[in-house]
């Protein structure tokens, strides 16, 4: 069996300049294994898939199914539920029957729940090596292989395996072996200076928590591989954006399994979406990330919407209407703020690439509008409507909004 992780990741050390060095170059680089989660493929060249997790008791089957449908309507492609007892494992089977989306069982502590979830039709198991005995992980690996489903090794900064948590605090340092090799940029957050605490994502001594996350995840993946399982997905979540990015960048070089990305416990939507976008956006622009979850203290529909918007913002999903709008200044001669919302609502159903510009004056207006499929630039006495780079028509101000929506409707129908 082809092993998709470079175990050489363990070879970290702090050199004489207190700079971490990794022992080997990535063996895998851009080679990424394809993993099937039900009928959704991730990894390889497949686009990043949006996923979320129910925040309802799994045993409330009707409500969970309703929620899954709402998430699916918003662009979710993989749905996770918590399996915390025998009843929730059984409920997963009932949910599966009514949801046309892969269902992932979130398993902690007790491997028997994972076995029950697999028997009840789970399309993937998510385990955390930090809270399950190794023998339980081995049993789950064999179970997943028997049922032909993948396992996500989901390492979380808040529940790191004890030995890595200890190492990340710089207490032991035994995990850091002496080796020479490629230097890792200090800017990545993966390196640290002994005795210096830096921006919360590094510890006082020893390896950084980002490295500890990677080591723990690859350890877990290696354990599953040892049982013959190769359908593995890896996640390395921290509640800090910089630490999350550092961990995934390292894993992206050293691990050939698909990466499930996201910031864990990102917070309320106001702040959590921004933190998630900062981390996931950086990773996706680097080409890292095969599936994404935005973890908010909010309902999973909001999580799904946020994840979809992140993919759109970095250009990985173009099948929608993107509305470019001027930020407004003293020159603005129209209520573009209100009109942009109108246009966004009017085009929310668009599922093909469409670029729309709404501009408030004649300074940048014509330029931006001209680069869009359709645009409008308001002026003193009227507005110019542009199509594919040319002025299509000019209309009096009082007719401009209605006319612009009519022209957009015509494009939607084409
Ligand atoms: S497009 Fe015009 S109104 Fe809008 S921000 Fe630019 S200069 Fe100001």
CSV table of C-alpha atoms and ligand atoms in Angstrom, one decimal:
chain,number,residue,atom,x,y,z
A,1,UNK,CA,0.0,0.0,0.0
A,2,UNK,CA,1.2,3.4,-0.9
A,3,UNK,CA,1.7,5.5,2.3
A,4,UNK,CA,0.6,9.0,1.7
A,5,UNK,CA,2.3,10.7,4.6
A,6,UNK,CA,6.0,11.5,5.0
A,7,UNK,CA,6.8,10.3,8.5
A,8,UNK,CA,10.0,12.4,8.2
A,9,UNK,CA,7.9,15.3,9.5
A,10,UNK,CA,9.1,14.2,13.0
A,11,UNK,CA,12.5,15.3,12.1
A,12,UNK,CA,12.4,18.8,13.6
A,13,UNK,CA,15.1,20.4,15.5
A,14,UNK,CA,16.1,23.8,16.7
A,15,UNK,CA,19.5,24.7,15.3
A,16,UNK,CA,22.1,27.0,16.8
A,17,UNK,CA,20.2,30.1,15.6
A,18,UNK,CA,17.1,28.7,17.2
A,19,UNK,CA,15.5,28.1,13.9
A,20,UNK,CA,13.4,25.0,13.3
A,21,UNK,CA,14.5,22.8,10.5
A,22,UNK,CA,12.6,20.0,8.9
A,23,UNK,CA,14.5,16.9,8.1
A,24,UNK,CA,13.3,16.3,4.6
A,25,UNK,CA,11.8,18.0,1.7
A,26,UNK,CA,8.2,17.1,1.0
A,27,UNK,CA,7.8,13.7,-0.6
A,28,UNK,CA,4.4,14.4,-1.9
A,29,UNK,CA,4.3,18.1,-2.9
A,30,UNK,CA,1.2,18.4,-5.1
A,31,UNK,CA,0.4,14.7,-5.3
A,32,UNK,CA,-2.9,14.3,-3.5
A,33,UNK,CA,-4.8,11.1,-3.0
A,34,UNK,CA,-8.5,11.1,-4.0
A,35,UNK,CA,-10.9,10.0,-1.3
A,36,UNK,CA,-14.6,9.1,-1.8
A,37,UNK,CA,-16.9,10.4,0.8
A,38,UNK,CA,-20.2,8.8,-0.3
A,39,UNK,CA,-20.6,10.1,-3.8
A,40,UNK,CA,-18.4,13.2,-3.2
A,41,UNK,CA,-14.7,13.0,-4.2
A,42,UNK,CA,-12.1,15.1,-2.5
A,43,UNK,CA,-8.4,15.4,-3.1
A,44,UNK,CA,-6.6,15.1,-6.4
A,45,UNK,CA,-7.8,17.8,-8.8
A,46,UNK,CA,-11.3,17.8,-7.4
A,47,UNK,CA,-12.6,21.2,-6.2
A,48,UNK,CA,-12.8,21.9,-2.5
A,49,UNK,CA,-16.1,20.7,-1.1
A,50,UNK,CA,-18.0,22.7,1.5
A,51,UNK,CA,-19.1,20.8,4.6
A,52,UNK,CA,-20.7,21.6,7.9
A,53,UNK,CA,-22.0,20.0,11.1
A,54,UNK,CA,-25.4,19.8,12.6
A,55,UNK,CA,-25.8,21.7,15.9
A,56,UNK,CA,-28.9,19.7,16.9
A,57,UNK,CA,-29.2,16.5,18.9
A,58,UNK,CA,-28.7,13.8,16.3
A,59,UNK,CA,-31.6,11.9,17.7
A,60,UNK,CA,-34.0,14.7,16.5
A,61,UNK,CA,-34.0,13.1,13.1
A,62,UNK,CA,-36.6,15.2,11.5
A,63,UNK,CA,-35.0,18.5,12.5
A,64,UNK,CA,-31.5,17.3,11.5
A,65,UNK,CA,-32.8,16.2,8.1
A,66,UNK,CA,-34.5,19.6,7.7
A,67,UNK,CA,-31.3,21.3,8.6
A,68,UNK,CA,-29.3,19.1,6.2
A,69,UNK,CA,-31.6,20.0,3.4
A,70,UNK,CA,-31.3,23.7,4.1
A,71,UNK,CA,-27.5,23.4,4.1
A,72,UNK,CA,-27.5,21.5,0.9
A,73,UNK,CA,-29.6,24.2,-0.7
A,74,UNK,CA,-26.9,26.7,0.3
A,75,UNK,CA,-24.1,24.7,-1.2
A,76,UNK,CA,-23.1,22.2,1.4
A,77,UNK,CA,-21.9,18.8,0.0
A,78,UNK,CA,-20.9,16.9,3.1
A,79,UNK,CA,-22.9,16.9,6.4
A,80,UNK,CA,-21.6,15.8,9.8
A,81,UNK,CA,-23.5,14.7,12.8
A,82,UNK,CA,-22.3,14.0,16.4
A,83,UNK,CA,-22.5,10.3,17.4
A,84,UNK,CA,-22.3,10.4,21.2
A,85,UNK,CA,-24.4,7.3,22.2
A,86,UNK,CA,-26.1,4.3,20.8
A,87,UNK,CA,-29.3,6.2,20.0
A,88,UNK,CA,-27.4,8.8,18.0
A,89,UNK,CA,-25.6,6.1,16.1
A,90,UNK,CA,-28.9,4.6,15.2
A,91,UNK,CA,-30.4,8.0,14.3
A,92,UNK,CA,-27.6,8.4,11.8
A,93,UNK,CA,-29.1,5.5,9.9
A,94,UNK,CA,-32.5,7.2,9.7
A,95,UNK,CA,-30.9,10.5,8.7
A,96,UNK,CA,-29.0,8.8,5.9
A,97,UNK,CA,-32.3,7.5,4.4
A,98,UNK,CA,-33.6,11.1,4.0
A,99,UNK,CA,-30.5,13.1,3.0
A,100,UNK,CA,-28.9,13.0,-0.4
A,101,UNK,CA,-25.6,14.0,0.9
A,102,UNK,CA,-22.7,12.1,2.5
A,103,UNK,CA,-23.2,11.8,6.3
A,104,UNK,CA,-20.1,11.9,8.5
A,105,UNK,CA,-20.1,10.5,12.0
A,106,UNK,CA,-18.2,12.5,14.5
A,107,UNK,CA,-16.7,10.1,17.0
A,108,UNK,CA,-14.9,10.9,20.3
A,109,UNK,CA,-13.6,8.7,23.2
A,110,UNK,CA,-15.5,5.4,22.4
A,111,UNK,CA,-14.5,3.5,19.3
A,112,UNK,CA,-17.7,1.4,19.6
A,113,UNK,CA,-19.7,4.4,18.6
A,114,UNK,CA,-17.7,4.5,15.4
A,115,UNK,CA,-18.3,0.9,14.7
A,116,UNK,CA,-22.1,1.4,15.3
A,117,UNK,CA,-22.1,4.5,13.0
A,118,UNK,CA,-20.3,2.5,10.2
A,119,UNK,CA,-22.9,-0.3,10.6
A,120,UNK,CA,-25.7,2.3,10.3
A,121,UNK,CA,-24.3,3.7,7.0
A,122,UNK,CA,-21.9,6.5,7.9
A,123,UNK,CA,-20.1,7.7,4.8
A,124,UNK,CA,-17.0,8.7,6.8
A,125,UNK,CA,-15.8,8.6,10.4
A,126,UNK,CA,-14.1,11.6,12.0
A,127,UNK,CA,-11.9,10.6,14.9
A,128,UNK,CA,-9.6,12.7,17.1
A,129,UNK,CA,-6.4,10.8,18.0
A,130,UNK,CA,-6.1,13.0,21.1
A,131,UNK,CA,-9.0,11.4,22.9
A,132,UNK,CA,-9.2,7.8,21.8
A,133,UNK,CA,-6.9,4.9,22.9
A,134,UNK,CA,-4.7,3.6,20.1
A,135,UNK,CA,-6.4,0.2,20.2
A,136,UNK,CA,-9.7,1.9,19.6
A,137,UNK,CA,-8.3,3.8,16.6
A,138,UNK,CA,-6.9,0.5,15.2
A,139,UNK,CA,-10.3,-1.1,15.5
A,140,UNK,CA,-12.0,1.8,13.8
A,141,UNK,CA,-9.4,1.6,11.0
A,142,UNK,CA,-10.3,-2.0,10.4
A,143,UNK,CA,-14.0,-1.2,10.6
A,144,UNK,CA,-13.7,1.6,8.1
A,145,UNK,CA,-11.8,-0.7,5.7
A,146,UNK,CA,-14.4,-3.4,6.1
A,147,UNK,CA,-17.2,-0.9,5.3
A,148,UNK,CA,-15.2,0.9,2.6
A,149,UNK,CA,-15.4,4.3,4.2
A,150,UNK,CA,-12.7,6.9,4.9
A,151,UNK,CA,-11.6,8.2,8.2
A,152,UNK,CA,-10.7,11.8,9.0
A,153,UNK,CA,-7.9,12.2,11.5
A,154,UNK,CA,-9.1,15.4,13.0
A,155,UNK,CA,-6.5,16.9,15.3
A,156,UNK,CA,-7.6,19.9,17.4
A,157,UNK,CA,-5.4,22.3,19.2
A,158,UNK,CA,-7.6,22.1,22.3
A,159,UNK,CA,-7.3,18.3,22.5
A,160,UNK,CA,-3.8,17.4,21.3
A,161,UNK,CA,-2.4,14.0,22.3
A,162,UNK,CA,-0.8,14.4,25.6
A,163,UNK,CA,2.8,13.8,24.4
A,164,UNK,CA,2.4,16.4,21.7
A,165,UNK,CA,0.7,18.9,23.9
A,166,UNK,CA,3.6,18.5,26.3
A,167,UNK,CA,6.1,18.8,23.6
A,168,UNK,CA,4.4,21.9,22.2
A,169,UNK,CA,4.7,23.5,25.6
A,170,UNK,CA,8.4,22.9,25.2
A,171,UNK,CA,8.6,20.7,28.3
A,172,UNK,CA,10.3,17.7,27.0
A,173,UNK,CA,11.7,18.3,23.5
A,174,UNK,CA,12.4,14.5,23.2
A,175,UNK,CA,10.2,14.4,20.1
A,176,UNK,CA,12.6,16.8,18.3
A,177,UNK,CA,15.3,14.7,16.7
A,178,UNK,CA,18.5,16.1,15.4
A,179,UNK,CA,18.5,16.2,11.6
A,180,UNK,CA,19.7,18.5,8.9
A,181,UNK,CA,17.6,19.8,6.1
A,182,UNK,CA,15.4,22.5,4.8
A,183,UNK,CA,14.9,25.6,6.8
A,184,UNK,CA,11.3,26.7,7.4
A,185,UNK,CA,10.6,30.3,7.2
A,186,UNK,CA,10.3,32.0,10.5
A,187,UNK,CA,7.4,34.0,9.1
A,188,UNK,CA,5.3,30.9,8.8
A,189,UNK,CA,4.8,30.7,12.5
A,190,UNK,CA,6.4,27.2,12.5
A,191,UNK,CA,9.6,28.4,14.0
A,192,UNK,CA,10.4,29.8,17.4
A,193,UNK,CA,13.0,31.3,19.4
A,194,UNK,CA,13.7,29.6,22.7
A,195,UNK,CA,12.3,31.5,25.5
A,196,UNK,CA,10.4,34.0,23.4
A,197,UNK,CA,6.7,34.0,23.2
A,198,UNK,CA,5.5,35.3,19.8
A,199,UNK,CA,2.0,36.3,18.9
A,200,UNK,CA,0.4,33.4,20.7
A,201,UNK,CA,1.0,30.8,18.1
A,202,UNK,CA,4.4,29.6,19.4
A,203,UNK,CA,5.4,28.3,22.7
A,204,UNK,CA,8.3,29.1,25.0
A,205,UNK,CA,10.5,26.2,23.9
A,206,UNK,CA,10.5,23.1,21.8
A,207,UNK,CA,8.4,22.7,18.7
A,208,UNK,CA,5.5,25.0,17.9
A,209,UNK,CA,2.0,23.9,18.4
A,210,UNK,CA,1.6,24.0,14.6
A,211,UNK,CA,4.3,21.3,14.3
A,212,UNK,CA,2.7,19.4,17.1
A,213,UNK,CA,-0.6,19.4,15.3
A,214,UNK,CA,1.0,18.0,12.2
A,215,UNK,CA,3.0,15.4,14.1
A,216,UNK,CA,-0.1,14.2,16.0
A,217,UNK,CA,-2.1,14.0,12.8
A,218,UNK,CA,0.5,12.1,10.8
A,219,UNK,CA,1.0,9.8,13.8
A,220,UNK,CA,-2.7,9.1,13.7
A,221,UNK,CA,-2.7,8.6,10.0
A,222,UNK,CA,0.3,6.3,10.3
A,223,UNK,CA,-1.6,4.2,12.8
A,224,UNK,CA,-4.6,3.8,10.5
A,225,UNK,CA,-2.2,3.0,7.6
A,226,UNK,CA,-0.8,0.2,9.8
A,227,UNK,CA,-4.2,-1.4,9.7
A,228,UNK,CA,-4.3,-1.3,5.9
A,229,UNK,CA,-6.5,1.8,5.6
A,230,UNK,CA,-5.5,4.4,3.0
A,231,UNK,CA,-8.7,6.3,2.6
A,232,UNK,CA,-7.7,9.0,5.1
A,233,UNK,CA,-8.4,12.7,5.4
A,234,UNK,CA,-6.4,15.0,7.7
A,235,UNK,CA,-7.3,18.1,9.6
A,236,UNK,CA,-5.2,20.2,12.0
A,237,UNK,CA,-7.3,22.8,13.5
A,238,UNK,CA,-6.4,25.5,15.9
A,239,UNK,CA,-8.5,28.4,17.1
A,240,UNK,CA,-5.7,30.8,16.0
A,241,UNK,CA,-5.6,31.7,12.3
A,242,UNK,CA,-1.8,32.0,12.0
A,243,UNK,CA,-1.2,28.6,13.8
A,244,UNK,CA,-3.8,27.0,11.6
A,245,UNK,CA,-2.2,28.3,8.4
A,246,UNK,CA,1.3,27.3,9.6
A,247,UNK,CA,0.1,23.7,10.4
A,248,UNK,CA,-1.7,23.2,7.1
A,249,UNK,CA,1.2,24.7,5.1
A,250,UNK,CA,3.5,22.2,6.7
A,251,UNK,CA,1.1,19.3,6.2
A,252,UNK,CA,0.5,20.4,2.6
A,253,UNK,CA,4.2,19.7,2.0
A,254,UNK,CA,4.5,16.5,3.9
A,255,UNK,CA,1.2,14.7,3.5
A,256,UNK,CA,-0.5,13.3,0.5
A,257,UNK,CA,-3.9,12.9,2.0
A,258,UNK,CA,-6.7,15.4,1.3
A,259,UNK,CA,-6.8,18.2,3.9
A,260,UNK,CA,-10.0,19.3,5.6
A,261,UNK,CA,-9.3,22.9,6.4
A,262,UNK,CA,-10.8,25.4,8.8
A,263,UNK,CA,-10.2,27.3,12.0
A,264,UNK,CA,-11.8,25.6,15.0
A,265,UNK,CA,-14.1,27.4,17.4
A,266,UNK,CA,-13.8,30.5,15.3
A,267,UNK,CA,-16.5,32.3,17.3
A,268,UNK,CA,-19.6,34.3,16.6
A,269,UNK,CA,-20.4,35.0,12.9
A,270,UNK,CA,-19.2,38.6,13.1
A,271,UNK,CA,-15.6,37.7,14.0
A,272,UNK,CA,-15.5,34.0,13.2
A,273,UNK,CA,-16.2,34.4,9.5
A,274,UNK,CA,-13.4,37.0,9.2
A,275,UNK,CA,-11.0,34.8,11.1
A,276,UNK,CA,-12.0,31.7,9.1
A,277,UNK,CA,-11.7,33.7,5.8
A,278,UNK,CA,-8.2,34.9,6.8
A,279,UNK,CA,-6.9,31.4,7.5
A,280,UNK,CA,-8.8,29.4,4.8
A,281,UNK,CA,-8.3,32.2,2.3
A,282,UNK,CA,-4.5,32.1,2.7
A,283,UNK,CA,-4.5,28.3,2.4
A,284,UNK,CA,-6.8,28.1,-0.5
A,285,UNK,CA,-4.8,30.7,-2.4
A,286,UNK,CA,-1.7,28.5,-1.7
A,287,UNK,CA,-3.6,25.6,-3.3
A,288,UNK,CA,-4.1,23.9,0.1
A,289,UNK,CA,-7.5,22.6,1.1
A,290,UNK,CA,-9.7,19.8,-0.3
A,291,UNK,CA,-12.7,20.4,1.9
A,292,UNK,CA,-13.6,23.4,4.1
A,293,UNK,CA,-15.7,23.9,7.2
A,294,UNK,CA,-16.3,27.3,8.8
A,295,UNK,CA,-16.8,26.6,12.5
A,296,UNK,CA,-19.1,29.2,13.9
A,297,UNK,CA,-21.2,29.6,17.1
A,298,UNK,CA,-24.2,29.7,14.8
A,299,UNK,CA,-26.3,27.4,12.8
A,300,UNK,CA,-24.8,25.3,10.0
A,301,UNK,CA,-26.6,27.2,7.3
A,302,UNK,CA,-24.6,30.3,8.3
A,303,UNK,CA,-21.4,28.1,8.3
A,304,UNK,CA,-22.2,26.8,4.8
A,305,UNK,CA,-22.9,30.3,3.4
A,306,UNK,CA,-19.6,31.6,4.8
A,307,UNK,CA,-17.6,28.6,3.4
A,308,UNK,CA,-19.2,29.1,0.0
A,309,UNK,CA,-18.4,32.8,0.0
A,310,UNK,CA,-14.8,32.1,1.0
A,311,UNK,CA,-14.4,29.7,-2.0
A,312,UNK,CA,-15.9,32.4,-4.2
A,313,UNK,CA,-13.7,35.2,-2.8
A,314,UNK,CA,-10.6,33.2,-3.7
A,315,UNK,CA,-11.9,32.4,-7.2
A,316,UNK,CA,-12.4,28.7,-6.6
A,317,UNK,CA,-16.2,28.9,-7.4
A,318,UNK,CA,-17.1,31.2,-10.2
A,319,UNK,CA,-20.6,29.9,-10.8
A,320,UNK,CA,-22.5,32.8,-9.3
A,321,UNK,CA,-23.2,36.5,-9.8
A,322,UNK,CA,-20.3,38.5,-8.4
A,323,UNK,CA,-21.4,42.1,-7.7
A,324,UNK,CA,-18.5,44.6,-7.7
A,325,UNK,CA,-19.6,47.9,-6.1
A,326,UNK,CA,-18.0,51.2,-5.4
A,327,UNK,CA,-17.3,51.8,-1.7
A,328,UNK,CA,-18.9,55.2,-2.0
A,329,UNK,CA,-17.4,58.6,-1.4
A,330,UNK,CA,-18.4,62.2,-1.5
A,331,UNK,CA,-18.8,62.0,-5.3
A,332,UNK,CA,-21.4,59.3,-5.1
A,333,UNK,CA,-24.6,60.5,-6.8
A,334,UNK,CA,-26.8,57.5,-6.1
A,335,UNK,CA,-27.8,55.2,-3.2
A,336,UNK,CA,-25.5,52.5,-4.4
A,337,UNK,CA,-25.5,50.8,-1.0
A,338,UNK,CA,-29.2,50.0,-1.2
A,339,UNK,CA,-29.1,49.2,-4.9
A,340,UNK,CA,-26.2,46.7,-4.4
A,341,UNK,CA,-28.3,44.8,-1.9
A,342,UNK,CA,-31.2,44.8,-4.4
A,343,UNK,CA,-28.9,43.5,-7.2
A,344,UNK,CA,-27.4,40.8,-4.9
A,345,UNK,CA,-30.8,39.5,-4.0
A,346,UNK,CA,-32.0,39.7,-7.5
A,347,UNK,CA,-29.1,37.5,-8.7
A,348,UNK,CA,-28.9,35.1,-5.8
A,349,UNK,CA,-30.2,32.3,-8.0
A,350,UNK,CA,-27.5,32.7,-10.7
A,351,UNK,CA,-25.5,29.5,-11.1
A,352,UNK,CA,-23.2,30.5,-13.9
A,353,UNK,CA,-20.4,33.1,-13.9
A,354,UNK,CA,-21.7,36.6,-14.1
A,355,UNK,CA,-19.8,39.8,-13.2
A,356,UNK,CA,-21.9,42.8,-12.3
A,357,UNK,CA,-20.6,46.3,-11.4
A,358,UNK,CA,-22.6,49.0,-9.6
A,359,UNK,CA,-20.7,52.2,-9.5
A,360,UNK,CA,-21.7,55.5,-7.9
A,361,UNK,CA,-20.1,58.1,-10.2
A,362,UNK,CA,-18.2,58.8,-13.3
A,363,UNK,CA,-14.6,58.6,-11.9
A,364,UNK,CA,-14.0,54.8,-11.6
A,365,UNK,CA,-17.5,53.9,-12.6
A,366,UNK,CA,-17.1,53.5,-16.3
A,367,UNK,CA,-13.8,51.7,-16.0
A,368,UNK,CA,-15.1,49.1,-13.5
A,369,UNK,CA,-18.4,48.8,-15.2
A,370,UNK,CA,-16.8,48.2,-18.5
A,371,UNK,CA,-14.8,45.2,-17.2
A,372,UNK,CA,-17.9,43.5,-16.2
A,373,UNK,CA,-20.5,41.5,-18.1
A,374,UNK,CA,-22.9,44.2,-17.2
A,375,UNK,CA,-22.4,47.3,-15.2
A,376,UNK,CA,-24.0,50.6,-14.3
A,377,UNK,CA,-22.3,53.9,-13.6
A,378,UNK,CA,-24.4,56.7,-12.2
A,379,UNK,CA,-23.8,60.2,-13.3
A,380,UNK,CA,-25.2,63.7,-12.7
A,381,UNK,CA,-28.4,63.4,-14.8
A,382,UNK,CA,-28.5,59.7,-15.6
A,383,UNK,CA,-26.7,56.4,-15.7
A,384,UNK,CA,-24.7,54.5,-18.3
A,385,UNK,CA,-25.4,50.8,-18.6
A,386,UNK,CA,-22.4,48.8,-19.9
A,387,UNK,CA,-22.4,45.3,-21.4
A,388,UNK,CA,-19.2,43.4,-22.1
A,389,UNK,CA,-17.0,46.5,-22.1
A,390,UNK,CA,-19.2,48.9,-24.1
A,391,UNK,CA,-21.8,51.5,-23.3
A,392,UNK,CA,-25.0,49.7,-24.1
A,393,UNK,CA,-27.4,52.5,-23.3
A,394,UNK,CA,-27.8,55.6,-21.1
A,395,UNK,CA,-31.0,56.1,-19.1
A,396,UNK,CA,-32.4,58.8,-16.9
A,397,UNK,CA,-31.7,58.4,-13.2
A,398,UNK,CA,-35.3,57.7,-12.3
A,399,UNK,CA,-35.4,54.7,-14.7
A,400,UNK,CA,-31.9,53.5,-14.1
A,401,UNK,CA,-32.4,50.8,-11.4
A,402,UNK,CA,-35.5,49.3,-13.1
A,403,UNK,CA,-33.8,49.3,-16.5
A,404,UNK,CA,-30.6,47.7,-15.1
A,405,UNK,CA,-32.5,44.9,-13.4
A,406,UNK,CA,-34.3,44.3,-16.7
A,407,UNK,CA,-31.0,44.0,-18.5
A,408,UNK,CA,-29.7,41.6,-15.8
A,409,UNK,CA,-32.8,39.5,-16.2
A,410,UNK,CA,-32.2,39.3,-19.9
A,411,UNK,CA,-28.6,38.0,-19.2
A,412,UNK,CA,-29.9,35.5,-16.7
A,413,UNK,CA,-32.3,34.1,-19.4
A,414,UNK,CA,-29.6,33.7,-22.0
B,1,LIG,S1,-16.9,55.0,-8.0
B,1,LIG,FE1,-17.1,57.2,-7.7
B,1,LIG,S2,-18.5,57.4,-5.9
B,1,LIG,FE2,-17.7,55.3,-5.9
B,1,LIG,S3,-16.0,55.4,-4.5
B,1,LIG,FE3,-15.2,55.6,-6.6
B,1,LIG,S4,-15.0,57.9,-6.9
B,1,LIG,FE4,-16.4,57.5,-5.1
